[in-house]
Coordinates of C-alpha atoms in Angstrom, one line a residue:
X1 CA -17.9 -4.2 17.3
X2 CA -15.1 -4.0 19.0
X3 CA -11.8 -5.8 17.4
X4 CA -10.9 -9.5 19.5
X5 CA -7.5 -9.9 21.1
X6 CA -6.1 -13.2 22.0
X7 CA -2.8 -13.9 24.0
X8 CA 0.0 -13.2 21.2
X9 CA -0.6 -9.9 20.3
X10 CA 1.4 -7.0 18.8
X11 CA 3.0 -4.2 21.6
X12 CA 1.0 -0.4 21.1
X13 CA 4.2 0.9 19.2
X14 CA 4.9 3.0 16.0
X15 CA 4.7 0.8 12.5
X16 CA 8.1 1.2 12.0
X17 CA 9.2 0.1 15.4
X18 CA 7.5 -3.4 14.8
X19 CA 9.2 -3.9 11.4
X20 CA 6.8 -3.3 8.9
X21 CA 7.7 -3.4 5.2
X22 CA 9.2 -0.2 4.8
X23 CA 12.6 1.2 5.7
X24 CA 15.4 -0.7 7.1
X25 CA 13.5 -4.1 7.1
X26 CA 11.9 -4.1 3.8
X27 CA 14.8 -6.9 3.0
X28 CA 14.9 -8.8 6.6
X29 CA 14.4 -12.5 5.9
X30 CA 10.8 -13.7 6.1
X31 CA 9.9 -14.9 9.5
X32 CA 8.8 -18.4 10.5
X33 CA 5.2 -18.9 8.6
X34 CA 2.9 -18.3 11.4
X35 CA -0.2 -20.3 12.4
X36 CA -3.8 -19.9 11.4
X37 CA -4.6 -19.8 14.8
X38 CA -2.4 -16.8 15.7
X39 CA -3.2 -14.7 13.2
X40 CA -6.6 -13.4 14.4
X41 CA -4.1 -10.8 16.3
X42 CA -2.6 -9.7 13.5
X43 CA -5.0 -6.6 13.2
X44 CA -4.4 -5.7 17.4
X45 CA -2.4 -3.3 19.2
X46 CA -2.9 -4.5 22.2
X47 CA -0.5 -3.1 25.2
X48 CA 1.7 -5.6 26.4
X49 CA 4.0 -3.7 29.1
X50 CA 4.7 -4.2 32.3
X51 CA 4.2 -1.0 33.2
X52 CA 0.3 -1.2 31.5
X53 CA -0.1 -4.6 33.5
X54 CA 1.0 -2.8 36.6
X55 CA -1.2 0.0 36.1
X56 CA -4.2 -2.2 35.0
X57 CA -4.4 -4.5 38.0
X58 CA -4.8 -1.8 40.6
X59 CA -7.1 0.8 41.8
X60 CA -10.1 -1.1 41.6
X61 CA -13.1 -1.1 44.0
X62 CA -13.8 -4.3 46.4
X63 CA -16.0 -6.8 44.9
X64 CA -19.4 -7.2 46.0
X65 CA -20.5 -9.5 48.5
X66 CA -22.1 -12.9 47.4
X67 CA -26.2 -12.9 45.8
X68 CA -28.6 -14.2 47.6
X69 CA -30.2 -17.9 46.9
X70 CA -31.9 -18.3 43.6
X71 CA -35.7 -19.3 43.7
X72 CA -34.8 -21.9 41.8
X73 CA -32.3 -23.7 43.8
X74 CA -34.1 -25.7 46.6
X75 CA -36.5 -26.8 43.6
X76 CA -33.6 -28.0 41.7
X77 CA -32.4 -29.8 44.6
X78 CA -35.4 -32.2 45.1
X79 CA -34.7 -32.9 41.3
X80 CA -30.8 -33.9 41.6
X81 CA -32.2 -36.0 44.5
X82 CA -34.7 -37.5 42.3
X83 CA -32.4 -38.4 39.6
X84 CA -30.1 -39.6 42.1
X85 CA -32.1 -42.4 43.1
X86 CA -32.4 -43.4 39.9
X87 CA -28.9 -44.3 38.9
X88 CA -27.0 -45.9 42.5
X89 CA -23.4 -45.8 42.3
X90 CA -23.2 -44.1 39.0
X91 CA -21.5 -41.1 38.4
X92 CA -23.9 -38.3 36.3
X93 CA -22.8 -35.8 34.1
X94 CA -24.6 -33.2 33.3
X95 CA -22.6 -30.5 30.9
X96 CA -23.9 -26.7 30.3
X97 CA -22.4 -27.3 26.7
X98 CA -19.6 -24.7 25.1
X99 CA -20.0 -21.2 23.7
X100 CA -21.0 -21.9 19.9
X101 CA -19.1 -20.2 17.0
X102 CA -21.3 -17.8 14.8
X103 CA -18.5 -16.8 12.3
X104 CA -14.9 -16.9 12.8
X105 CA -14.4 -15.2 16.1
X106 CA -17.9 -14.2 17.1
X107 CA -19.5 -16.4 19.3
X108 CA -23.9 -16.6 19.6
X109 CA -25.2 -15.9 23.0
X110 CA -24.9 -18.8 25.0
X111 CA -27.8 -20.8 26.5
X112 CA -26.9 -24.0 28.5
X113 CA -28.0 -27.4 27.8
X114 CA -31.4 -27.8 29.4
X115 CA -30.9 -30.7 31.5
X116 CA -28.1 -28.8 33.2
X117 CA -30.6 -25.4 33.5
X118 CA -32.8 -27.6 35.2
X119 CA -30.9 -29.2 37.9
X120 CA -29.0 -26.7 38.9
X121 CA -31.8 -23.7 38.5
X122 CA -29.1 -21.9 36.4
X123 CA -30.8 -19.8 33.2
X124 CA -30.5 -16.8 31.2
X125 CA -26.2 -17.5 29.4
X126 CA -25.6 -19.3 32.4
X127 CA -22.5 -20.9 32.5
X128 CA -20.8 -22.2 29.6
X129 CA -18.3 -24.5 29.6
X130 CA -19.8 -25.5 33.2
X131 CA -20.7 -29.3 34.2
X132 CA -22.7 -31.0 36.6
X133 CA -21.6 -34.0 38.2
X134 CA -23.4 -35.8 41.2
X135 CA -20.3 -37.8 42.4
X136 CA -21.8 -41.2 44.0
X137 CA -21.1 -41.9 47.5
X138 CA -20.3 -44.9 49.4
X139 CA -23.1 -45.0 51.6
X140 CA -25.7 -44.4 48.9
X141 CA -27.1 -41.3 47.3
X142 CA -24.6 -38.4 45.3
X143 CA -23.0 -35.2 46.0
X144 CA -24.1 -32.5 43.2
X145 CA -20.5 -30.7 42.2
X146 CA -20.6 -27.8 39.8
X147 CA -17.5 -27.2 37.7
X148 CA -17.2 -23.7 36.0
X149 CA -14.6 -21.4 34.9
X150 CA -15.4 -18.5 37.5
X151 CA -14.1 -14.9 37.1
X152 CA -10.6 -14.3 36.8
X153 CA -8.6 -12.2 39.6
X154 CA -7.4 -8.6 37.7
X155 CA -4.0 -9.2 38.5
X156 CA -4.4 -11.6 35.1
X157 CA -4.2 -11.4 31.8
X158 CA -7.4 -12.5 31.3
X159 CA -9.2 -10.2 33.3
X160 CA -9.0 -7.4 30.3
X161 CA -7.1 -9.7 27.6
X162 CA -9.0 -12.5 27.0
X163 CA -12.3 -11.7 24.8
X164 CA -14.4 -15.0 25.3
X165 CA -13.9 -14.9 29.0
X166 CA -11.9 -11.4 30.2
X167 CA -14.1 -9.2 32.6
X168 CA -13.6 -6.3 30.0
X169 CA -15.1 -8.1 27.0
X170 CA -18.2 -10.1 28.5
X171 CA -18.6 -8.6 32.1
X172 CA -18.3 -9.7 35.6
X173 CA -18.1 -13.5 35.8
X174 CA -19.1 -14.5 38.8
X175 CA -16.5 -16.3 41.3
X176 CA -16.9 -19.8 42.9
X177 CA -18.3 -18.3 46.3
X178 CA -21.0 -16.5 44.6
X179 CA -22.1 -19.5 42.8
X180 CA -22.1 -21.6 46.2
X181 CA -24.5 -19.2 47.7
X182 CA -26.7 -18.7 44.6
X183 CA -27.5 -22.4 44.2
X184 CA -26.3 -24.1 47.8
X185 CA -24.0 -26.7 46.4
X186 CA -20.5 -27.2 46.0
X187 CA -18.5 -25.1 43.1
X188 CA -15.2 -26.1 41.6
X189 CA -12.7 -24.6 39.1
X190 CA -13.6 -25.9 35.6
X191 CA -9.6 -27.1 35.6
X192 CA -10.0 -30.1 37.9
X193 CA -12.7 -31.5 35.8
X194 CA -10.7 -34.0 34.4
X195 CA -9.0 -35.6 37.5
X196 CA -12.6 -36.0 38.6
X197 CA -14.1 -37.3 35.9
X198 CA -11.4 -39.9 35.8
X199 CA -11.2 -40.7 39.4
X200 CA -12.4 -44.6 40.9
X201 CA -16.1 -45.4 41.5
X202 CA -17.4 -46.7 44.7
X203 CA -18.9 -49.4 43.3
X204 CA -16.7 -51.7 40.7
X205 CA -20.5 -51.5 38.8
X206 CA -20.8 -48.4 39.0
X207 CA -20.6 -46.5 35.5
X208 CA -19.9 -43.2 33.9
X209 CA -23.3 -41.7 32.3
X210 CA -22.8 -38.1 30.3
X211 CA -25.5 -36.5 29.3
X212 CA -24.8 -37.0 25.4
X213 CA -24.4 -34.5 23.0
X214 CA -23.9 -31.7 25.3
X215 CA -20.6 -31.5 25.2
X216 CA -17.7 -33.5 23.3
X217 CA -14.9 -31.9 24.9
X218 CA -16.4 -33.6 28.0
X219 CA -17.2 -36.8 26.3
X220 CA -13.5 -37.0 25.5
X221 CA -12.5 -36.8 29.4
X222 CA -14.1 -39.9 30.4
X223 CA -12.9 -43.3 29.3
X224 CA -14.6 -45.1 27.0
X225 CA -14.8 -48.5 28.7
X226 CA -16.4 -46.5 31.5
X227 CA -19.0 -45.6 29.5
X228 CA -19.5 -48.6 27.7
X229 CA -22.9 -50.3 27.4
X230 CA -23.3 -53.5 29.2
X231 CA -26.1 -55.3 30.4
X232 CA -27.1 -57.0 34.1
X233 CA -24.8 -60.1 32.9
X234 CA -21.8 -58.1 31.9
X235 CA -22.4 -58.0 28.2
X236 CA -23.7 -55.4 25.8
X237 CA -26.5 -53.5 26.6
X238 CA -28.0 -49.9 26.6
X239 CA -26.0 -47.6 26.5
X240 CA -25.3 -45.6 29.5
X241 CA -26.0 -41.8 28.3
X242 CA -29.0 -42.6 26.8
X243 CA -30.5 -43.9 29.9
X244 CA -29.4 -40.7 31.3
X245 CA -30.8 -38.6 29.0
X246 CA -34.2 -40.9 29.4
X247 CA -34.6 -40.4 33.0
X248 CA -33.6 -36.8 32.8
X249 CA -36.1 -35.8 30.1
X250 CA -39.4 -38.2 31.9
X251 CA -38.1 -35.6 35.1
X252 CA -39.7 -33.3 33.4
X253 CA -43.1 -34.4 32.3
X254 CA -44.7 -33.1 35.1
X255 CA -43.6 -29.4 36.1
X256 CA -43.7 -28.5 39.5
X257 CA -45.0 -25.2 41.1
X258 CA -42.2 -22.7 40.6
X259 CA -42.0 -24.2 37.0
X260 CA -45.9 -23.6 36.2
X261 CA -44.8 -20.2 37.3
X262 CA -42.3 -19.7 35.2
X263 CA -44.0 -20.8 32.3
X264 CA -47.1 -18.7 33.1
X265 CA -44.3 -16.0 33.2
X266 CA -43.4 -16.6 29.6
X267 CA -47.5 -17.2 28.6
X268 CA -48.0 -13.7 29.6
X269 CA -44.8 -11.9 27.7
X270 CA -46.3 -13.8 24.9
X271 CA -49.6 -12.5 24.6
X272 CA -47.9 -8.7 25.6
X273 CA -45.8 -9.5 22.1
X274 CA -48.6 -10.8 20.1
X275 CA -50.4 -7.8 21.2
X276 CA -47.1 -5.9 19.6
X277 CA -47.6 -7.8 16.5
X278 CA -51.4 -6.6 16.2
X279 CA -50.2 -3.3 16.2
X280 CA -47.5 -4.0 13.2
X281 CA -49.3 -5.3 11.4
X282 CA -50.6 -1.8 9.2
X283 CA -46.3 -0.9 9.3
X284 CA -45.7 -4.6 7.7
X285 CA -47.8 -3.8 5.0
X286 CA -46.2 -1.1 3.8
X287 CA -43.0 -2.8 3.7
X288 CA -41.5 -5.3 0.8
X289 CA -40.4 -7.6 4.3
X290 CA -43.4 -7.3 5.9
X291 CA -43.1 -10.8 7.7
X292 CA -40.0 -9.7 9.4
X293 CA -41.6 -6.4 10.8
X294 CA -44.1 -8.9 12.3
X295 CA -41.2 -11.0 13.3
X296 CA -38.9 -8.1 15.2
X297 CA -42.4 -6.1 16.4
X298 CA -42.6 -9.9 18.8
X299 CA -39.1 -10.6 19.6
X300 CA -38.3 -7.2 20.6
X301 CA -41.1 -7.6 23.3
X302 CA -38.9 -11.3 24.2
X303 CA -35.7 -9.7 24.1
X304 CA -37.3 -6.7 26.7
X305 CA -39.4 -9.7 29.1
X306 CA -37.5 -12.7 28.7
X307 CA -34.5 -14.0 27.5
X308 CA -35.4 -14.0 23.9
X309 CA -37.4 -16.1 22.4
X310 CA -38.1 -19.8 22.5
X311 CA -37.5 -21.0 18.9
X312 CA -37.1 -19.2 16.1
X313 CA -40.3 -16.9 15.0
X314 CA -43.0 -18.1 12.4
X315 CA -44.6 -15.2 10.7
X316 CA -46.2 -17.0 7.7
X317 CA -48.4 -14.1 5.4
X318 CA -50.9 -15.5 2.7
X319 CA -49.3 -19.0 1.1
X320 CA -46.4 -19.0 3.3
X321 CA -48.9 -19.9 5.8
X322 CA -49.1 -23.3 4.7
X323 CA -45.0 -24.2 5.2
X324 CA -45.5 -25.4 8.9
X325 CA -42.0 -24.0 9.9
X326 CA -41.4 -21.0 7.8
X327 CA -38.8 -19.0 9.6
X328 CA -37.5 -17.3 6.7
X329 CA -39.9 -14.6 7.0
X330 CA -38.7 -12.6 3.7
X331 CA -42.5 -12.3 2.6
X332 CA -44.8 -9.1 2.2
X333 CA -47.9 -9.1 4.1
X334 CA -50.7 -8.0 2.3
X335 CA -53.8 -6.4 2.6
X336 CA -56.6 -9.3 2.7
X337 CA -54.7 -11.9 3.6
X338 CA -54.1 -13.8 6.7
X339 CA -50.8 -13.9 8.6
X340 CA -49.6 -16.9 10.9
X341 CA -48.0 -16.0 13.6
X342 CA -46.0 -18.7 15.8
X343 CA -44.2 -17.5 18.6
X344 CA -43.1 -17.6 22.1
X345 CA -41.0 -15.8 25.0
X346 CA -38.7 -17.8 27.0
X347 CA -38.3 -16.4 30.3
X348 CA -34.8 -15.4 31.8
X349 CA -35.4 -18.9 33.3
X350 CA -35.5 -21.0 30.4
X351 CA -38.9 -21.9 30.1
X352 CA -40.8 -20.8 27.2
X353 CA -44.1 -20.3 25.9
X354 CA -45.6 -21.8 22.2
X355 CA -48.7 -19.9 21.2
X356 CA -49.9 -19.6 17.6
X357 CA -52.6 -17.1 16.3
X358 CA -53.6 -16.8 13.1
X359 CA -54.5 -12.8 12.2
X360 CA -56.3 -11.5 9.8
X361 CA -54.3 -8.9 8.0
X362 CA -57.5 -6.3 7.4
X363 CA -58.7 -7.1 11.5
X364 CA -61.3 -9.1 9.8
X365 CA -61.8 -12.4 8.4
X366 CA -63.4 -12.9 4.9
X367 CA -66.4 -15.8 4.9
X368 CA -63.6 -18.4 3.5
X369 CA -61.2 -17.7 6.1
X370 CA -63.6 -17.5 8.9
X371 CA -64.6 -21.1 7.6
X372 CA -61.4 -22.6 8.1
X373 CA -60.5 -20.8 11.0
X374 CA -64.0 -22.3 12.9
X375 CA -63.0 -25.7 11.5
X376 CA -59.4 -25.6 13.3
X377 CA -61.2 -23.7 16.6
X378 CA -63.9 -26.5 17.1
X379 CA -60.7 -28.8 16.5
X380 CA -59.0 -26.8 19.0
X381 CA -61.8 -27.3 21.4
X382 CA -62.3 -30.6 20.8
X383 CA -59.0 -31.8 22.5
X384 CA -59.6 -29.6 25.1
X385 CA -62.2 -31.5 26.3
X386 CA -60.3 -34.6 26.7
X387 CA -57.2 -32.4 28.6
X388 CA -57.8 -33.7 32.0
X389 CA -56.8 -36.5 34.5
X390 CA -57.2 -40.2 32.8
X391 CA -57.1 -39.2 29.3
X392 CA -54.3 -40.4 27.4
X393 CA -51.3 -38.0 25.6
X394 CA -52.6 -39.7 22.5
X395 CA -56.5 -38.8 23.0
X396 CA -56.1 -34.9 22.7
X397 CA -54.9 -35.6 18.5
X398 CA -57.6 -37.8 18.2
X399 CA -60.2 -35.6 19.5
X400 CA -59.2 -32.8 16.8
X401 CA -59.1 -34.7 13.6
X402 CA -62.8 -36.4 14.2
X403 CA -63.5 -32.8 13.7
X404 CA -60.8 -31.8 11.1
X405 CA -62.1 -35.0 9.3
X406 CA -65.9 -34.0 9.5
X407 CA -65.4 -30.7 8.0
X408 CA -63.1 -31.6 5.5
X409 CA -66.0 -34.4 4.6
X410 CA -68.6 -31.6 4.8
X411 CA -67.1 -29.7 2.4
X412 CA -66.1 -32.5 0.4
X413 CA -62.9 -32.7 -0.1
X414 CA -62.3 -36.3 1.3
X415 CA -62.2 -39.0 -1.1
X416 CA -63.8 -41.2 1.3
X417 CA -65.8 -40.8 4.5
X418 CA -64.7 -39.2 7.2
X419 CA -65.1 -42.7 9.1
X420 CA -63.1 -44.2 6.9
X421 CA -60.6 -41.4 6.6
X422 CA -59.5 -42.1 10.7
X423 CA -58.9 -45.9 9.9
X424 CA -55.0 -45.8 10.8
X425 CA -55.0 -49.2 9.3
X426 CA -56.8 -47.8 5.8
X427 CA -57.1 -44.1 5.9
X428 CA -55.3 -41.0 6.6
X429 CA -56.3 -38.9 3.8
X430 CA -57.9 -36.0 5.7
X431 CA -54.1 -35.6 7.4
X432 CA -53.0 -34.2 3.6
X433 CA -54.1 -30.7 4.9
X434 CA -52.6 -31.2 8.3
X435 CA -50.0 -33.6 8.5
X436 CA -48.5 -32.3 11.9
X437 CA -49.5 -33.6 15.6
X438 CA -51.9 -31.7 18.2
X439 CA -50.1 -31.4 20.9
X440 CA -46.3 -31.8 22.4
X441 CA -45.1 -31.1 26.0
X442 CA -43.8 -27.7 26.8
X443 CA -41.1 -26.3 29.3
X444 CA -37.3 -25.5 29.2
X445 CA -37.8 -27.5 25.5
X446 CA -40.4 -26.1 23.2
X447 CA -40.7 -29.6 22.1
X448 CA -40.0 -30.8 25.6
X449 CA -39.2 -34.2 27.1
X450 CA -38.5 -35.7 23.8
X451 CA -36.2 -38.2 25.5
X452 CA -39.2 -39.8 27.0
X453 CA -40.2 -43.3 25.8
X454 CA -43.5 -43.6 24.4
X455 CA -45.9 -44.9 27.1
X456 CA -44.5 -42.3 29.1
X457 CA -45.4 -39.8 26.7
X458 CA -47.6 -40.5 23.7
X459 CA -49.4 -43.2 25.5
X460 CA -49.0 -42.1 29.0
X461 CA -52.1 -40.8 31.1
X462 CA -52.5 -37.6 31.8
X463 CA -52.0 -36.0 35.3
X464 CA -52.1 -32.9 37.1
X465 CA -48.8 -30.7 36.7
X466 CA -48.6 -31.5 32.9
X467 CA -48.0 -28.9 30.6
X468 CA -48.2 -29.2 26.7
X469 CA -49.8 -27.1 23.6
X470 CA -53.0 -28.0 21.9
X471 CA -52.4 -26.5 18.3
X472 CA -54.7 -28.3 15.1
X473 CA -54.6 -26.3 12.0
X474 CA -55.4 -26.8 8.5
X475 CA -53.1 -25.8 5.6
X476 CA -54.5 -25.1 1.5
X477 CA -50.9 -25.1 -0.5
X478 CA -51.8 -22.2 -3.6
X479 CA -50.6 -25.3 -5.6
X480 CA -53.4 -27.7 -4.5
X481 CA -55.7 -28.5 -6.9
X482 CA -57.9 -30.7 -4.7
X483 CA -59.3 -27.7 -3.1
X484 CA -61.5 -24.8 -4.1
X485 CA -59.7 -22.0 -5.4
X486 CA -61.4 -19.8 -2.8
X487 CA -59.4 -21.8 0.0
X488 CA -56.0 -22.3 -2.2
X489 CA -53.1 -20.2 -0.3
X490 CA -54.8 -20.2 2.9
X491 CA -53.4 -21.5 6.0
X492 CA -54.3 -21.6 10.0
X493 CA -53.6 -22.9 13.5
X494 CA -54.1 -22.0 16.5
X495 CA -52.0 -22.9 19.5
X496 CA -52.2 -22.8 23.3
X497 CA -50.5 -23.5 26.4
X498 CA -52.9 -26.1 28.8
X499 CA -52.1 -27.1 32.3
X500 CA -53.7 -30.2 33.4
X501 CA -55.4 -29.6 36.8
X502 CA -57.1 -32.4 39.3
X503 CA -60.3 -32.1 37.6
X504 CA -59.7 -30.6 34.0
X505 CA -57.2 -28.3 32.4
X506 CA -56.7 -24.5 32.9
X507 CA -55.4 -22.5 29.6
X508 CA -52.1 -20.9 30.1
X509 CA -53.0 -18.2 27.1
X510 CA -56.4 -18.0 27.4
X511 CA -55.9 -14.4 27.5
X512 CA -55.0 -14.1 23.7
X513 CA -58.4 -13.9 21.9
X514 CA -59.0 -17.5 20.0
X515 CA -62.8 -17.1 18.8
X516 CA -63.0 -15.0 15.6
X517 CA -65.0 -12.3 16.9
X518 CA -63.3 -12.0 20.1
X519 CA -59.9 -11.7 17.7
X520 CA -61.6 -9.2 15.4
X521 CA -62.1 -7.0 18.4
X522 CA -59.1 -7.2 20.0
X523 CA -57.0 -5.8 16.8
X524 CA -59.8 -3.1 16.8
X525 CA -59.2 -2.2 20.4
X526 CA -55.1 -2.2 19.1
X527 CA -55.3 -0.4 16.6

């Protein structure tokens, strides 16, 4: 990689010339003790003439002219208008969020807050450091203003200095016009932020709602007293962010049409990895990391189709299976055993994909695994049935653990009925081999809208345009004595991607084998 420059760096001349410790100045005086935050440039020879910045900043080809409209943008528009209407007179702020430190002066690839991707339409590393504000007007409604640090001009130092922003380091930044045609709303230089932020309100009720979290930097421009919570009388109330980030995440518990398609984009990259992972499978067995050859074989596949990947990979072999968010995936993958997989693409949009599958290692299941695998399918289809219009959130869980709670009685491991086992008041005991929910909404969050209150989500009704994962499993920890030996170690779940239609439910992954026969042939057909 190459090395980083900042703005104080040494002039491209001989050692000797810049008084190094030899010679003449081995004596000289020690200099002024310089700051921690200089010294990053200490290992640079970055040119610093005038000559070199004469040279630099010419000779260069026009710029392009602006992109064309994003897909995205007249969708995100009826959202900003939506969210609008919500708060009257208030000013919004909805921040991308910063470029994130990795380790000293590496940054990790940026991804914007999602409630900023999704009113603006802006995805992939798009744009850090920007902010969203819909500035209320006096006549009613807001005017969406997008604040951004847009490419510098080359006749500065930034444009091939500057290695978090320069043109040389991190590519073409786009300008302030190109921005305005890509997303039809009005751009600004990221520097006037403040004076608008700070500026008066229509309204003497008006407040100042930030998204929170996003972004402290822009948490520290606005003034606290304008951002104070307060109630309809004047006194202390809820507090105005949080309301914000309420309403922003309930926008999205229904997807519209070009959202669907985004997320039927990610479904398929999904299965085209897990198809990838199939065929790893016989390389991860011959290697003492197995899991992570399953892990890369996927998110090579995300990193070709999408923008990456979702959330960080499961690939759970044999007992690791039964850690419900292994990530580690430092494990071998044996022959015999079964391997968890739990992954998803997010497309260049943002939105991703959750699928699970649980393979077996050999392309077939042994009669114990096949057992718990049917239990967690006929779980699985259990909640499907309730996935439709007038069903509540809540109904798809309950559907899948009358049937975890059946089998589990059937093979008798439940130290009571299975009846008595789904008493909330009493019971529970058939959730100590699956103590995790069915089902969570899905979009630019894996675990989306998680803002929403809870009759908007958990006890809301279902309705067409939702999207959201059914996934039951059942997990045997190697250390649990409770269970047959046969069983101990063993773990599965299966996870898909259901949108709710006017008159049922349509599976978003359907085309990812689920039914152990249909899987055993499909990682024949791969192999």
């Amino acid at each position: 990689m190459s090395e980083v420059t900042s703005t104080a760096e040494t002039v491209d001349v001989p050692l000797t010339a810049q008084g190094g410790p030899s010679g003449d100045d081995a004596d000289a005086p020690a200099e002024e003790a310089q700051r921690l935050a200089e010294r990053g440039s200490n290992r640079s020879q970055r040119p610093t003439s005038q000559a070199f910045r004469d040279f630099i900043a010419d000779g260069w080809a026009p710029r392009p002219a602006p992109p064309q409209r994003l897909a995205a943008a007249p969708w995100a528009a009826a959202r900003r208008e939506r969210i609008s209407a919500s708060f009257p007179g208030d000013r919004l702020v909805l921040p991308a969020g910063p470029l994130k430190v990795r380790s000293n002066d590496t940054d990790y690839r940026f991804r914007p807050h999602s409630a900023f991707a999704h009113l603006t339409g802006l995805g992939a590393d798009r744009e850090p450091d920007a902010v969203l504000v819909l500035e209320p007007q006096a006549g009613g409604g807001h005017e969406a203003l997008l604040f951004f640090r847009p490419r510098a001009e080359r006749t500065t130092e930034e444009f091939w200095a500057d290695a978090r922003y320069g043109e040389f380091w991190v590519g073409v930044r786009p300008s302030l016009e190109d921005v305005e045609a890509e997303l039809g709303l009005a751009c600004r230089h990221v520097d006037g932020l403040a004076a608008a932020l700070t500026g008066p309100l229509p309204s003497p009720d008006g407040v100042v709602r930030v998204v929170p979290d996003a972004d402290p930097a822009v948490n520290a421009l606005v003034e606290p007293d304008r951002t104070a919570p307060r109630d309809d009388d004047g006194g202390e109330g809820r507090d105005p962010g949080a309301e914000l980030a309420e309403a922003l995440s309930e926008l999205r518990l229904v997807k519209d049409a070009w959202e669907v398609e985004q997320l039927q984009e990610a479904v398929a990259a999904t299965v085209a990895g897990f198809a990838d992972v199939a065929r790893s499978l016989r390389a991860a067995v011959r290697h003492e990391r197995g899991e992570r050859v399953v892990e890369s074989a996927f998110e090579g596949v995300a990193r070709r189709e999408g923008n990456g990947v979702g959330y960080e990979t499961i690939a759970a072999a044999g007992p690791h299976a039964c850690t419900l968010h292994w990530i580690r995936n430092d494990g071998p993958v044996r022959p015999g055993q079964l391997v968890l997989v739990d992954a998803g693409v997010e497309a260049t949009s943002l939105y991703t994909a959750d699928v699970t599958r649980t393979l077996p290692v050999d392309g077939r299941f042994s009669p114990p695994q096949r057992r718990v695998y049917q239990a967690v399918l006929d779980a699985a289809d259990a909640a499907f049935a309730v996935a439709r219009p007038g069903s509540r959130f809540r109904d798809l869980h309950a559907a899948a653990m009358e049937v975890v709670a059946a089998r589990l009685e059937e093979w008798g491991l439940l130290p009571v009925s299975a009846a008595e086992a789904l008493d909330p008041a009493t019971g529970g005991q058939h959730r100590r081999w699956m103590v995790h929910g069915t089902s969570h909404h899905l979009g630019l969050d894996v675990h989306d809208c998680a803002q929403a209150r809870r009759e908007m989500y958990l006890d809301a009704e279902l309705v067409p345009g939702m999207v959201f994962t059914i996934e039951p499993g059942l997990y045997f920890k190697a250390d649990d004595l409770l269970v047959p030996e046969e069983l101990r170690g063993t773990g599965v779940r299966i996870e898909d991607d259901v949108l709710v239609t006017e008159d049922g439910c349509v599976n978003l992954s359907a085309a990812l084998p689920r039914r152990p026969a249909d899987v055993e042939e499909w990682m024949a057909s791969l192999r």
